[in-house]
Coordinates of C-alpha atoms in Angstrom, one line a residue:
X185 CA 68.5 100.3 130.2
X186 CA 71.7 102.3 130.8
X187 CA 73.7 99.1 130.5
X188 CA 72.0 98.2 127.2
X189 CA 72.6 101.8 125.9
X190 CA 76.3 101.6 126.7
X191 CA 76.6 98.2 125.2
X192 CA 74.8 99.1 121.9
X193 CA 76.6 102.4 121.6
X194 CA 80.0 100.7 121.9
X195 CA 79.0 98.1 119.3
X196 CA 77.8 100.8 116.9
X197 CA 81.0 102.8 117.3
X198 CA 83.1 99.7 116.7
X199 CA 81.1 98.8 113.5
X200 CA 80.0 95.5 115.2
X201 CA 76.3 96.2 115.7
X202 CA 74.9 94.3 112.7
X203 CA 75.8 90.9 114.1
X204 CA 75.9 91.7 117.8
X205 CA 74.0 89.5 120.2
X206 CA 72.7 89.6 123.7
X207 CA 75.6 90.3 126.1
X208 CA 74.7 87.2 128.1
X209 CA 77.0 84.5 126.7
X210 CA 74.4 81.7 126.6
X211 CA 71.9 83.9 124.7
X212 CA 72.3 84.3 120.9
X213 CA 69.3 86.6 120.4
X214 CA 70.0 89.7 118.3
X215 CA 68.6 93.1 119.2
X216 CA 66.1 94.4 116.7
X217 CA 66.1 97.8 115.0
X218 CA 63.1 98.8 116.9
X219 CA 64.8 97.8 120.2
X220 CA 67.9 99.8 119.3
X221 CA 65.9 102.9 118.5
X222 CA 64.1 102.6 121.8
X223 CA 67.4 102.3 123.8
X224 CA 69.8 104.6 121.9
X225 CA 68.8 108.3 122.0
X226 CA 71.9 110.0 120.4
X227 CA 71.2 111.1 116.9
X228 CA 74.9 110.8 116.0
X229 CA 75.0 107.2 117.1
X230 CA 71.7 106.3 115.4
X231 CA 73.1 107.9 112.2
X232 CA 76.2 105.6 112.5
X233 CA 73.9 102.6 113.0
X234 CA 71.8 103.4 109.9
X235 CA 75.0 103.7 107.9
X236 CA 76.1 100.3 109.1
X237 CA 72.8 98.8 108.1
X238 CA 73.1 100.3 104.6
X239 CA 76.7 99.2 104.2
X240 CA 75.7 95.7 105.3
X241 CA 72.8 95.6 102.9
X242 CA 74.9 96.7 99.9
X243 CA 77.6 94.2 100.7
X244 CA 75.0 91.4 100.9
X245 CA 73.4 92.3 97.6
X246 CA 75.5 91.0 94.7
X247 CA 73.5 93.3 92.4
X248 CA 74.6 96.5 94.2
X249 CA 77.9 98.2 94.7
X250 CA 79.4 101.6 95.8
X251 CA 80.7 104.1 93.3
X252 CA 84.4 103.5 92.8
X253 CA 85.4 107.1 92.5
X254 CA 88.8 107.4 94.4
X255 CA 87.9 111.0 95.4
X256 CA 85.0 109.6 97.4
X257 CA 81.4 109.1 96.5
X258 CA 78.6 107.6 98.6
X259 CA 76.3 106.7 95.7
X260 CA 75.0 103.2 95.4
X261 CA 74.9 101.7 91.9
X262 CA 72.9 98.9 90.4
X263 CA 75.2 96.6 88.5
X264 CA 72.6 94.9 86.3
X265 CA 73.2 95.7 82.6
X266 CA 76.0 98.2 83.3
X267 CA 78.9 95.8 82.6
X268 CA 82.1 97.3 81.3
X269 CA 81.4 101.0 81.9
X270 CA 78.8 102.7 84.1
X271 CA 78.6 106.4 84.9
X272 CA 77.6 107.3 88.4
X273 CA 74.5 109.5 88.4
X274 CA 76.0 111.6 91.3
X275 CA 79.6 112.3 90.4
X276 CA 79.7 111.0 86.7
X277 CA 82.7 108.6 87.5
X278 CA 82.7 105.7 85.1
X279 CA 83.3 102.3 86.8
X280 CA 84.1 98.9 85.5
X281 CA 82.1 96.1 87.1
X282 CA 83.8 93.2 85.3
X283 CA 87.0 93.5 87.3
X284 CA 88.3 95.2 90.5
X285 CA 90.0 98.1 88.6
X286 CA 88.5 101.3 90.0
X287 CA 87.5 102.9 86.6
X288 CA 86.4 101.9 83.1
X289 CA 89.6 101.3 81.1
X290 CA 88.5 101.1 77.4
X291 CA 90.0 100.0 75.1
X292 CA 92.2 97.9 77.4
X293 CA 90.5 94.7 78.5
X294 CA 90.0 93.6 82.1
X295 CA 92.7 91.0 81.7
X296 CA 95.1 93.7 80.5
X297 CA 94.6 95.6 83.8
X298 CA 95.9 92.6 85.9
X299 CA 98.4 91.0 83.5
X300 CA 102.0 91.8 84.3
X301 CA 105.1 90.6 82.5
X302 CA 108.7 90.1 83.8
X303 CA 111.0 92.3 81.8
X304 CA 113.8 89.7 82.1
X305 CA 112.2 86.4 81.3
X306 CA 108.9 87.5 79.7
X307 CA 107.0 85.5 82.3
X308 CA 103.4 86.6 82.6
X309 CA 101.7 86.8 86.0
X310 CA 98.7 88.2 87.7
X311 CA 99.6 91.2 89.9
X312 CA 96.7 90.5 92.3
X313 CA 97.7 86.9 93.3
X314 CA 101.2 86.7 91.7
X315 CA 100.4 83.3 90.2
X316 CA 101.5 82.5 86.6
X317 CA 99.3 84.0 83.9
X318 CA 99.5 80.7 82.0
X319 CA 99.1 77.5 84.0
X320 CA 101.5 75.6 81.8
X321 CA 104.3 78.1 82.2
X322 CA 107.4 76.0 83.2
X323 CA 110.0 78.7 83.8
X324 CA 108.4 80.4 86.8
X325 CA 111.7 80.5 88.7
X326 CA 114.1 80.4 85.8
X327 CA 115.0 83.8 84.4
X328 CA 117.6 82.7 81.9
X329 CA 116.4 84.7 78.8
X330 CA 118.9 86.5 76.6
X331 CA 119.9 89.9 77.9
X332 CA 119.2 91.6 74.5
X333 CA 115.6 90.2 74.5
X334 CA 115.1 91.3 78.1
X335 CA 116.5 94.8 77.4
X336 CA 114.2 95.2 74.4
X337 CA 111.2 94.1 76.4
X338 CA 112.1 96.5 79.2
X339 CA 112.6 99.4 76.8
X340 CA 109.2 98.7 75.2
X341 CA 107.5 98.6 78.5
X342 CA 109.1 101.9 79.6
X343 CA 108.0 103.6 76.4
X344 CA 104.4 102.5 76.7
X345 CA 104.4 103.2 80.4
X346 CA 105.8 106.8 79.9
X347 CA 103.1 107.5 77.3
X348 CA 100.4 106.1 79.5
X349 CA 101.6 108.2 82.5
X350 CA 101.8 111.3 80.3
X351 CA 98.2 111.0 79.2
X352 CA 97.0 110.4 82.8
X353 CA 98.8 113.6 83.8
X354 CA 97.3 115.5 80.9
X355 CA 93.9 114.2 81.9
X356 CA 94.5 115.7 85.4
X357 CA 95.4 119.0 83.7
X358 CA 92.1 118.9 81.8
X359 CA 90.2 118.4 85.1
X360 CA 92.1 121.2 86.7
X361 CA 91.4 123.5 83.7
X362 CA 87.7 122.6 83.8
X363 CA 87.6 123.5 87.6
X364 CA 89.3 126.8 86.9
X365 CA 86.9 127.7 84.2
X366 CA 84.0 126.8 86.4
X367 CA 85.2 129.2 89.1
X368 CA 85.7 132.0 86.5
X369 CA 82.2 131.3 85.1
X370 CA 80.7 132.3 88.5
X371 CA 82.2 135.8 88.3
X372 CA 79.9 138.7 87.3
X373 CA 80.1 140.1 83.8
X374 CA 81.8 137.0 82.4
X375 CA 80.4 135.7 79.1
X376 CA 79.0 132.2 78.8
X377 CA 81.9 129.7 79.0
X378 CA 79.8 126.5 78.4
X379 CA 81.7 125.7 75.2
X380 CA 85.0 125.8 77.1
X381 CA 83.7 123.5 79.8
X382 CA 82.4 121.0 77.1
X383 CA 85.8 121.1 75.5
X384 CA 87.5 120.3 78.8
X385 CA 85.2 117.3 79.3
X386 CA 86.0 116.0 75.8
X387 CA 89.7 116.6 76.4
X388 CA 89.5 114.7 79.7
X389 CA 87.8 111.7 78.0
X390 CA 90.2 111.7 75.1
X391 CA 93.2 111.6 77.4
X392 CA 91.7 108.7 79.3
X393 CA 91.1 106.7 76.1
X394 CA 94.7 107.4 75.0
X395 CA 96.1 106.3 78.3
X396 CA 94.4 102.9 78.2
X397 CA 95.1 102.6 74.5
X398 CA 98.8 102.4 75.6
X399 CA 97.9 99.4 77.8
X400 CA 95.9 97.8 74.9
X401 CA 98.7 98.3 72.4
X402 CA 101.4 97.0 74.8
X403 CA 99.6 93.6 75.1
X404 CA 98.4 93.3 71.5
X405 CA 101.5 94.4 69.6
X406 CA 101.6 91.3 67.4
X407 CA 98.0 91.1 66.4
X408 CA 97.0 91.8 62.8
X409 CA 94.6 94.7 63.7
X410 CA 97.3 96.7 65.5
X411 CA 98.2 98.8 62.5
X412 CA 94.7 100.2 62.3
X413 CA 94.6 100.7 66.1
X414 CA 97.9 102.5 66.1
X415 CA 96.8 104.8 63.2
X416 CA 93.6 105.7 64.9
X417 CA 95.4 106.3 68.2
X418 CA 97.9 108.5 66.5
X419 CA 95.1 110.5 64.9
X420 CA 93.3 110.9 68.2
X421 CA 96.4 112.0 69.9
X422 CA 97.1 114.7 67.2
X423 CA 93.5 116.0 67.5
X424 CA 93.6 115.9 71.3
X425 CA 96.9 117.9 71.4
X426 CA 95.3 120.4 69.0
X427 CA 92.3 120.7 71.3

């Protein structure tokens, strides 16, 4: 029994317990959960084992996923019917389940979040695998575009990138402001600040939409509907700045 306890404890600590087998090389039998509970007595090790089982179960179920909040969240989400944007019931983080980007990015599409363009030759490629965005692109290794066109493209990218970065930073400010108001709200003799917290939440959401609107506008500049989109984006930006 001590040998089994040491063996299983080591496997659990190394995150190798789920598929571990009998230590005898010829034997492929796997220890059952009941057997592990009867051998391992440490509550800390058992807790690690149960976390490993849960992690394995979530990874095996295509219908389940973890919350993608970069700040950390252990909530398990059901992907069915959630699609483009799903709010976590625990931390309220909104995830996108149609691509690997960590948060919902409306109005930018999933393809926008992985489509990059060379500022010199205008070659489109996927930032994940670096393969050409269009299979029939024939100038993959030939950056011979005119300098003026490349400079214009680079300047345009920089403008949209700066706007996008600004809105993300302003969104972080809204989050910081909401946290500050929440701490003030806990102080005695302070009047109800619910309206201010609600305003910060709206401000945070508006900055998020404006940031991803920059991505959307960058990739859809030549489409017929962009005039309306730009007008609505400008209007939202003015109202957001006022808020």
